[in-house]
PDB file of C-alpha atoms in Angstrom:
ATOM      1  CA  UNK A   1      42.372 -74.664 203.176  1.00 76.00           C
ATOM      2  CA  UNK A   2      44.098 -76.477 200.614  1.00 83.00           C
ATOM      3  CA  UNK A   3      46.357 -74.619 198.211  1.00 89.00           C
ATOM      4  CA  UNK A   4      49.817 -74.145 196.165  1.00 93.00           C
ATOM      5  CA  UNK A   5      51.765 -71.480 195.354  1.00 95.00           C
ATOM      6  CA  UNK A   6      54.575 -71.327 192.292  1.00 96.00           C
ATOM      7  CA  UNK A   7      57.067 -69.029 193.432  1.00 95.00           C
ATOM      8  CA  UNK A   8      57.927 -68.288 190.029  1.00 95.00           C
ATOM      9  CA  UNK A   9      56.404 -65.975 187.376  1.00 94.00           C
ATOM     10  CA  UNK A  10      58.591 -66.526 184.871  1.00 97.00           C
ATOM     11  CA  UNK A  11      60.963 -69.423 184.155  1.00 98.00           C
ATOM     12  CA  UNK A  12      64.164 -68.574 181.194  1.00 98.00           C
ATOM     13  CA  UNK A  13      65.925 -71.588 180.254  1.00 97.00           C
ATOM     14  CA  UNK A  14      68.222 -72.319 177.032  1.00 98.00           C
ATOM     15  CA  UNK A  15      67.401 -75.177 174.972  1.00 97.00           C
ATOM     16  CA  UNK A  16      68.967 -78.452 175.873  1.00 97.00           C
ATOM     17  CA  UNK A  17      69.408 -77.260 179.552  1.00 97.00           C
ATOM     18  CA  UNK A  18      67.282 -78.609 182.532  1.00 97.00           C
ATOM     19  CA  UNK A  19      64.324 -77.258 183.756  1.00 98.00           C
ATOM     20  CA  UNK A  20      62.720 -77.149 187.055  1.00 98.00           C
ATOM     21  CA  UNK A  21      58.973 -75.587 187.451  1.00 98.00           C
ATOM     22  CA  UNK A  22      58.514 -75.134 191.360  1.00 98.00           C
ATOM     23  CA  UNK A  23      55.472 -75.762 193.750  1.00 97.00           C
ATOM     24  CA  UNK A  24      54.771 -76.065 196.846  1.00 97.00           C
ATOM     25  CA  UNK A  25      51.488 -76.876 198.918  1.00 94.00           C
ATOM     26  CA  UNK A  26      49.694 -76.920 201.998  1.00 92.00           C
ATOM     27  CA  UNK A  27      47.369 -79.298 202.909  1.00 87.00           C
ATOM     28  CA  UNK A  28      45.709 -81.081 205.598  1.00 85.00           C
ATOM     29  CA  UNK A  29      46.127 -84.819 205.142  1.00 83.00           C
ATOM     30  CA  UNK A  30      47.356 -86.814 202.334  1.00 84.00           C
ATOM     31  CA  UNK A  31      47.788 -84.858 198.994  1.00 88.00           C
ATOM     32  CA  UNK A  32      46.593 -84.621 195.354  1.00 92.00           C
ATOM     33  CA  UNK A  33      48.803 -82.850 193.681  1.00 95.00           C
ATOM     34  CA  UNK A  34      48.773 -82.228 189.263  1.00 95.00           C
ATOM     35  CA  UNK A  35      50.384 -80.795 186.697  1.00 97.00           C
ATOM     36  CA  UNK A  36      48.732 -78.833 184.075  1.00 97.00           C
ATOM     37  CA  UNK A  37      50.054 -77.333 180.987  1.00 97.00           C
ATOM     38  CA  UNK A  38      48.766 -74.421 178.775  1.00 95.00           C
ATOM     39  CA  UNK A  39      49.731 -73.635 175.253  1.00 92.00           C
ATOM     40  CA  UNK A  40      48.499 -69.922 173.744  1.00 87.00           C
ATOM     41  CA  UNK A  41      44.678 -70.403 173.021  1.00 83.00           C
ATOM     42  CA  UNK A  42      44.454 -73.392 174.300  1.00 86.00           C
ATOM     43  CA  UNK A  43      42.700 -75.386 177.002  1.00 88.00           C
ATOM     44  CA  UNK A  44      44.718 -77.000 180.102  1.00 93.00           C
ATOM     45  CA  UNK A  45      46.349 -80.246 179.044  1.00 95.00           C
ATOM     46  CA  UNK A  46      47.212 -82.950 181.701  1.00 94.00           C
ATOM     47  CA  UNK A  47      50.642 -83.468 182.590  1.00 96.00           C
ATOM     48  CA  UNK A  48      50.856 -86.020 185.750  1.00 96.00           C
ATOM     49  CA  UNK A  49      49.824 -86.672 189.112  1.00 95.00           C
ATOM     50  CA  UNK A  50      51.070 -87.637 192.439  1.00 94.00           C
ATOM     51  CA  UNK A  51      48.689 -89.598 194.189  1.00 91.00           C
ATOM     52  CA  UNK A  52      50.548 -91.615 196.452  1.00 87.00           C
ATOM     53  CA  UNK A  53      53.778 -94.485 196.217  1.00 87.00           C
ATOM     54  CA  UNK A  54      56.854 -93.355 194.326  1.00 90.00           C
ATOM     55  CA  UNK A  55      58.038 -89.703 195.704  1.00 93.00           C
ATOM     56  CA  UNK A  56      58.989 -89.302 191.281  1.00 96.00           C
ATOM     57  CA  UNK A  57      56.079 -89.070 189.238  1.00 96.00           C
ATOM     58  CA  UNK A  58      56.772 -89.545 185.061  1.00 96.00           C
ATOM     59  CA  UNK A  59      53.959 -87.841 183.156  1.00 94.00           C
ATOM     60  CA  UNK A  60      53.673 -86.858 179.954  1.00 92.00           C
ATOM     61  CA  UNK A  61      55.967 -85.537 176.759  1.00 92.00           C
ATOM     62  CA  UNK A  62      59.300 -86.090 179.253  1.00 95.00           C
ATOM     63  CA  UNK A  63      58.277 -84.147 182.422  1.00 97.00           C
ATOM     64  CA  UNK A  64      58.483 -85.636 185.623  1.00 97.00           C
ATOM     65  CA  UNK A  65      57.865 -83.951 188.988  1.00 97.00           C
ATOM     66  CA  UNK A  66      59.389 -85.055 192.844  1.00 96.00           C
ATOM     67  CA  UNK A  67      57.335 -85.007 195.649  1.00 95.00           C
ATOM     68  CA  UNK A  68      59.064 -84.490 198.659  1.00 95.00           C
ATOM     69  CA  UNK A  69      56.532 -84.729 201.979  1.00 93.00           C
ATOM     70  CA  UNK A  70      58.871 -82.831 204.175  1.00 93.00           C
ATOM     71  CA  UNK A  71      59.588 -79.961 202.099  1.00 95.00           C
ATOM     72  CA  UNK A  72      55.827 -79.809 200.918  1.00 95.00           C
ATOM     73  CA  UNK A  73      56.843 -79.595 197.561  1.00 96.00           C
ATOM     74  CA  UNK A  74      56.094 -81.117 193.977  1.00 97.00           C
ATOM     75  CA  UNK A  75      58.387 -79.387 191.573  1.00 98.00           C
ATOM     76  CA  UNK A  76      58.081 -80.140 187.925  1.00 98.00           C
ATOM     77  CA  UNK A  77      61.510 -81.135 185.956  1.00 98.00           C
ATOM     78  CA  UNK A  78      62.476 -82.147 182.773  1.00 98.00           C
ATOM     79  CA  UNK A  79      66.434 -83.051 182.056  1.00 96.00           C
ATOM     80  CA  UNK A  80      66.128 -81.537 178.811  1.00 97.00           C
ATOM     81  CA  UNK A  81      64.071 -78.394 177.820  1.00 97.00           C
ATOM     82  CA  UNK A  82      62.800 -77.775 174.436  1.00 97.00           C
ATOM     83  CA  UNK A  83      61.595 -74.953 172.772  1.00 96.00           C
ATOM     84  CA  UNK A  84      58.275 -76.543 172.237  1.00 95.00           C
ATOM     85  CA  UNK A  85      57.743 -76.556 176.078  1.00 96.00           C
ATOM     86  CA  UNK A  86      58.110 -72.968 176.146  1.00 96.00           C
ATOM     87  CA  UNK A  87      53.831 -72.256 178.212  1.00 96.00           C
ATOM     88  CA  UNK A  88      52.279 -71.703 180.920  1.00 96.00           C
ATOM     89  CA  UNK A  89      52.181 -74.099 183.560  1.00 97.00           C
ATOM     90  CA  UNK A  90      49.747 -75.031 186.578  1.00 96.00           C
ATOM     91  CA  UNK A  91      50.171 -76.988 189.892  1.00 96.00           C
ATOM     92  CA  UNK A  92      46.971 -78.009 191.178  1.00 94.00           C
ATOM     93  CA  UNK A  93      46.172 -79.557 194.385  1.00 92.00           C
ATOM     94  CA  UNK A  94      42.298 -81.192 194.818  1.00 89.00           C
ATOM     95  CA  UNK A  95      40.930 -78.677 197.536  1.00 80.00           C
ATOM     96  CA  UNK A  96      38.128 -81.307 198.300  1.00 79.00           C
ATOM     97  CA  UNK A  97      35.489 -84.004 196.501  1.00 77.00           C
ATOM     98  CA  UNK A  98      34.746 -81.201 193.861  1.00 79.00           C
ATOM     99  CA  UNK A  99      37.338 -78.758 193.814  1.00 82.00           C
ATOM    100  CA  UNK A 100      41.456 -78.053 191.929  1.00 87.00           C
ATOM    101  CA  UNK A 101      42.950 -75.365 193.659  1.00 89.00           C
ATOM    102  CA  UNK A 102      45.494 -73.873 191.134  1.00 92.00           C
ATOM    103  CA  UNK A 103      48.244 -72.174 191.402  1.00 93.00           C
ATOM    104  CA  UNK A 104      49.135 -68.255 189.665  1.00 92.00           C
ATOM    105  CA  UNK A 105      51.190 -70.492 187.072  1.00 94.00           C
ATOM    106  CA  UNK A 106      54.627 -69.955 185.362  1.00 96.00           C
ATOM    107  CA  UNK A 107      55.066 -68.803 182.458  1.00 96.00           C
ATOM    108  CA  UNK A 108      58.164 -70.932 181.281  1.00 97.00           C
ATOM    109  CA  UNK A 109      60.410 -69.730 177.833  1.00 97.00           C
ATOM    110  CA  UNK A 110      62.709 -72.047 176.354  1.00 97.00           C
ATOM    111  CA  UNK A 111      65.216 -69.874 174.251  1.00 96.00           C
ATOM    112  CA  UNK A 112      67.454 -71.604 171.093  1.00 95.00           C
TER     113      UNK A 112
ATOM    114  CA  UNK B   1      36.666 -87.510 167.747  1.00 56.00           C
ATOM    115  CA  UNK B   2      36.785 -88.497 171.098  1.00 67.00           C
ATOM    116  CA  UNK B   3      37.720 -86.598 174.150  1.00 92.00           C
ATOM    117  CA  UNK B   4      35.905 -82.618 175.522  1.00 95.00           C
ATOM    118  CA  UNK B   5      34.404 -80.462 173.017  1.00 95.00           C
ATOM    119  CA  UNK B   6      33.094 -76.451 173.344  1.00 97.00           C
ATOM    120  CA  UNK B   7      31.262 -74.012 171.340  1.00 96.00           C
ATOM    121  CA  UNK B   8      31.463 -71.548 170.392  1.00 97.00           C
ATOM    122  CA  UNK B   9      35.003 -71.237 170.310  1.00 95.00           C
ATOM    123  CA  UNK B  10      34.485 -67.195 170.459  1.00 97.00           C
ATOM    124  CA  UNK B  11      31.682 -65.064 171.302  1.00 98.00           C
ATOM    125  CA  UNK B  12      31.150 -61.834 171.744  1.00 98.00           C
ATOM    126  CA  UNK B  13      27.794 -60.537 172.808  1.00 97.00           C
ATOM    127  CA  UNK B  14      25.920 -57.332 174.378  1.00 97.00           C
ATOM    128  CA  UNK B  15      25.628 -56.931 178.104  1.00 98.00           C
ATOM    129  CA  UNK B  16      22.354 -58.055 179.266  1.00 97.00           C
ATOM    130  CA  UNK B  17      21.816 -60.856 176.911  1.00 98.00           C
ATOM    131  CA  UNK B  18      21.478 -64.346 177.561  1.00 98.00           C
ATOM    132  CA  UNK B  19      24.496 -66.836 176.360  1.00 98.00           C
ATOM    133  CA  UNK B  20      24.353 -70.320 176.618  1.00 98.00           C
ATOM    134  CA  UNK B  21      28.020 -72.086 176.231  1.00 98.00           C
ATOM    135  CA  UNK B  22      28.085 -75.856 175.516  1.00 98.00           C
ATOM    136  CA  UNK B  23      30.190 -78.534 176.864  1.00 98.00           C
ATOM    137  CA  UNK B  24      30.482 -81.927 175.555  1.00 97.00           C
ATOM    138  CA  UNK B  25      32.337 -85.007 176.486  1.00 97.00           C
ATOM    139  CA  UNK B  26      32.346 -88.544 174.867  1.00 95.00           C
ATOM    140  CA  UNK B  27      33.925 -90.098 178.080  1.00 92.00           C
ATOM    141  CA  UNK B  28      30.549 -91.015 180.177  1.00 90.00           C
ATOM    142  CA  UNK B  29      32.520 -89.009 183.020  1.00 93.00           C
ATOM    143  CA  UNK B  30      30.761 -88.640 185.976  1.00 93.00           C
ATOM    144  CA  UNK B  31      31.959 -85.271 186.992  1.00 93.00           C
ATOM    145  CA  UNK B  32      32.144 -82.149 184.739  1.00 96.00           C
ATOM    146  CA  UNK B  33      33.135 -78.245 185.870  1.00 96.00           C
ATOM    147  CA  UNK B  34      32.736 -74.728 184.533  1.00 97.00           C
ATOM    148  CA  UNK B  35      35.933 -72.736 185.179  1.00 96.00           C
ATOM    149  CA  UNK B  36      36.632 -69.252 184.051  1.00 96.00           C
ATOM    150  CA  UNK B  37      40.051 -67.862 183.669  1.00 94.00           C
ATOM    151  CA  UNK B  38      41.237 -64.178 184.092  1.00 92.00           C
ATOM    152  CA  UNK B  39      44.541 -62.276 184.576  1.00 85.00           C
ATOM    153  CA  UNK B  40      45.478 -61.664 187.919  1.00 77.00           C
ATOM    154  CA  UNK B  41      42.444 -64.537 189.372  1.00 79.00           C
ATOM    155  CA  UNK B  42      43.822 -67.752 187.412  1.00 82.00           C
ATOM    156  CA  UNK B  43      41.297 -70.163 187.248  1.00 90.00           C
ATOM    157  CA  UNK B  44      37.963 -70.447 189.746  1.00 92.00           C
ATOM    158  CA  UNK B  45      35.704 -72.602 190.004  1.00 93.00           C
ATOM    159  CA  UNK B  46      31.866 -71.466 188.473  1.00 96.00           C
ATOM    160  CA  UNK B  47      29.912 -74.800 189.015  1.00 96.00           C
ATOM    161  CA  UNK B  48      30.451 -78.549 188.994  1.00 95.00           C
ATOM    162  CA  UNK B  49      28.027 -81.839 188.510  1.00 95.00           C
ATOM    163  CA  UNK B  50      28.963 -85.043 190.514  1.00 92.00           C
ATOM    164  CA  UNK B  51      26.523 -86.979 187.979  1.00 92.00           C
ATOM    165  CA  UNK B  52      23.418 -86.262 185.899  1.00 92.00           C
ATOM    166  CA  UNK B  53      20.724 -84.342 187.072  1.00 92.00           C
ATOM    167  CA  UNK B  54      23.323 -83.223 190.208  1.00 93.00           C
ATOM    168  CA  UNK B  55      24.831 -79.937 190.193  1.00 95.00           C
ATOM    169  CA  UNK B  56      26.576 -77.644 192.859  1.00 94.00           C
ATOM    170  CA  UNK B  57      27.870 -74.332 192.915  1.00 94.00           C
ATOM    171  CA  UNK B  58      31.705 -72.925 192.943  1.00 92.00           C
ATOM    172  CA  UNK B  59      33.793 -69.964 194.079  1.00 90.00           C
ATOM    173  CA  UNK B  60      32.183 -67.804 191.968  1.00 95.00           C
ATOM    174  CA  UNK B  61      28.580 -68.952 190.419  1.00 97.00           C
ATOM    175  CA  UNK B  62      26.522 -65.757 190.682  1.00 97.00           C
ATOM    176  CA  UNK B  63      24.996 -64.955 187.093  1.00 97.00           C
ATOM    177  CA  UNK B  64      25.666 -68.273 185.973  1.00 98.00           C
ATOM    178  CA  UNK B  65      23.246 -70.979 185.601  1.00 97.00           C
ATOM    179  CA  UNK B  66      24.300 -74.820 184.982  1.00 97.00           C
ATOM    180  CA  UNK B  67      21.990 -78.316 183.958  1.00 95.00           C
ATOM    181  CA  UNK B  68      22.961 -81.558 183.151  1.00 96.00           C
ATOM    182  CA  UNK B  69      20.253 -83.524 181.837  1.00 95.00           C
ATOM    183  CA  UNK B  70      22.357 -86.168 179.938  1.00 94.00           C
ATOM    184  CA  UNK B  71      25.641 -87.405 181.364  1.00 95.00           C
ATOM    185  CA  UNK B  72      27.607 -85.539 178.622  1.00 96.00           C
ATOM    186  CA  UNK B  73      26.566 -82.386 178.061  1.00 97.00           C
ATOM    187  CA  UNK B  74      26.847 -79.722 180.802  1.00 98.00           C
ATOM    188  CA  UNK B  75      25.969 -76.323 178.884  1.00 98.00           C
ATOM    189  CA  UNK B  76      26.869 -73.131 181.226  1.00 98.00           C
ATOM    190  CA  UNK B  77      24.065 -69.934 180.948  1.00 98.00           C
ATOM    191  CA  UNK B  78      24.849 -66.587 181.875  1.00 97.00           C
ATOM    192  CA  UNK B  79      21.394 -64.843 182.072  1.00 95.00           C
ATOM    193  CA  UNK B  80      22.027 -61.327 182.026  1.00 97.00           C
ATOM    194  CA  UNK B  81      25.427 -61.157 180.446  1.00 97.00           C
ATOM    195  CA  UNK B  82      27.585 -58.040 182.302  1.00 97.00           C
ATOM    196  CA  UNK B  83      31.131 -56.522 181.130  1.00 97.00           C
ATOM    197  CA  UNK B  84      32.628 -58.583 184.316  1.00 96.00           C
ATOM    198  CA  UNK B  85      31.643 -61.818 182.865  1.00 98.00           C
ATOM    199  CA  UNK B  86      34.323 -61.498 179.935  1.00 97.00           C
ATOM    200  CA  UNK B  87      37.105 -64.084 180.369  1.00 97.00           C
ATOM    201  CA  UNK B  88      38.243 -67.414 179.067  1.00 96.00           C
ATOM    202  CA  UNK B  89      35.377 -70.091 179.970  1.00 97.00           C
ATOM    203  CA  UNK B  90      37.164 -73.749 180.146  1.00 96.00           C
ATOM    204  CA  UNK B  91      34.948 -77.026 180.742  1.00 97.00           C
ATOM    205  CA  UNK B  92      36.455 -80.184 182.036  1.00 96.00           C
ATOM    206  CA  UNK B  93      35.619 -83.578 182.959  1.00 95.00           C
ATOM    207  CA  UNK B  94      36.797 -86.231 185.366  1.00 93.00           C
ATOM    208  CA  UNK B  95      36.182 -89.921 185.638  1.00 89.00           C
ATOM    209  CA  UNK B  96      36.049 -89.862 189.563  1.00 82.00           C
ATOM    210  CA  UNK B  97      37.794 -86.802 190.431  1.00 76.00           C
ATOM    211  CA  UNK B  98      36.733 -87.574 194.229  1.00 73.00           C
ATOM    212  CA  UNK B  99      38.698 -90.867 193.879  1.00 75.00           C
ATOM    213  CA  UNK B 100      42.303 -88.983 192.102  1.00 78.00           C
ATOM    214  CA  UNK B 101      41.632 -88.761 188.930  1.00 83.00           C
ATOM    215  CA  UNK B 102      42.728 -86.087 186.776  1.00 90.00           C
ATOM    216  CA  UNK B 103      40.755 -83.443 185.203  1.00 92.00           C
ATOM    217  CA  UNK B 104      40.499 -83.357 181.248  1.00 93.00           C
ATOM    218  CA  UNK B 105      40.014 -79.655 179.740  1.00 95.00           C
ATOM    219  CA  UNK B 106      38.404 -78.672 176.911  1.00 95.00           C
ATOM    220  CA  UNK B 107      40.130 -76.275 174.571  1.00 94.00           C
ATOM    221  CA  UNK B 108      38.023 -72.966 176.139  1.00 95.00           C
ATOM    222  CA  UNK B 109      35.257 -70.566 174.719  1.00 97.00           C
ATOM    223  CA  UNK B 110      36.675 -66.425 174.246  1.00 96.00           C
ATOM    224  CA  UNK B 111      33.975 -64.655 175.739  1.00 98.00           C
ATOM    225  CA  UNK B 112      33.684 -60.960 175.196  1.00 98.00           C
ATOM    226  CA  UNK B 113      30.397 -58.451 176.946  1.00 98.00           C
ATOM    227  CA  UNK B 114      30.299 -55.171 175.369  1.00 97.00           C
TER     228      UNK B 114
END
């Protein structure tokens, strides 16, 4: 079956520092892997998507995420966190024609 | 404005009652999904429509009833509502998801059985 897991509950980061949202996968044949974000009381907002060509994805408000085929990975990074990205975030991978399989999410907190 | 639309926002409602939730998109997207989200589950999968008139069930579609008479609407029923139906109902819509593309979410409804 396809899934991901995020290793990570939580994610504390400062404010101007780096931040790195982890996922990994498992998957038979090619994958279709996404990033999801979600604000308090909000729905899921779209962040990127690896489909297939460049291993580095660029997506949305600065994030970009690496896959990496050997490691079975697609972390999601941004070089500089702000406290505006301070949510929840969701790796996804599609499970078939119909179906996202999401990760548990991580909670990510960017401190000032 | 363009884009996914719900209502209600928040409902709360009596156990065995009907609720309809709506779901609106102005895309034309073929595909649309029910999702609900809970603590400790994330999100599953209720039901999903490839098209109009073409529906299919999810992970977890007992209690719920789906239609989709018109390519943008794709309102979600729960019958017979029950306490273990509370949770965060999210609707989203895809162009092609089969083909890659992403899934757009709409901004949830609050659901509450009492």
């Amino acid at each position: 079956a396809q899934s991901v897991a995020q290793p990570e509950d939580q994610v504390n980061v400062a404010e101007g520092n780096p931040l790195t949202v982890k996922c990994t996968y498992s998957v038979s044949g090619n994958p279709y892997l996404f990033w999801y974000v979600q604000y308090p009381n909000r729905g899921l907002q779209f962040l990127l998507k690896y489909i297939t060509g460049d291993n580095l994805v660029k997506g949305s408000y600065g994030f970009e995420a690496e896959f990496n085929k050997s490691q079975t990975s697609f972390h999601l990074k941004k070089p500089s966190a702000l406290v505006s990205d301070s949510a929840l975030y969701f790796c996804a991978v599609r499970a078939n024609d119909y179906k996202l399989s999401f990760g548990a999410g991580t909670t990510v907190t960017v401190r000032a | 404005d363009a884009g996914i639309t719900q209502s209600p926002r928040y409902k709360i409602t009596e156990t065995g009652r009907q609720v309809t939730l709506m779901c609106h998109q102005t895309w034309s997207h073929s595909y649309m999904f029910w999702y609900r989200q809970d603590l400790g589950h994330g999100l599953r999968l209720i039901y999903y429509s490839a098209a109009a008139d073409i529906t299919d069930k999810g992970e977890v579609p007992d209690g719920y009833v789906v239609s989709r008479s018109k390519t943008e609407n794709f309102p979600l029923t729960l019958e017979s509502a029950t306490r273990s139906q509370t949770s965060v109902y999210f609707c989203a819509s895809s162009e092609s998801f089969r083909k890659g593309y992403e899934q757009y979410f709409g901004p949830g409804t609050r659901l509450t059985v009492t």
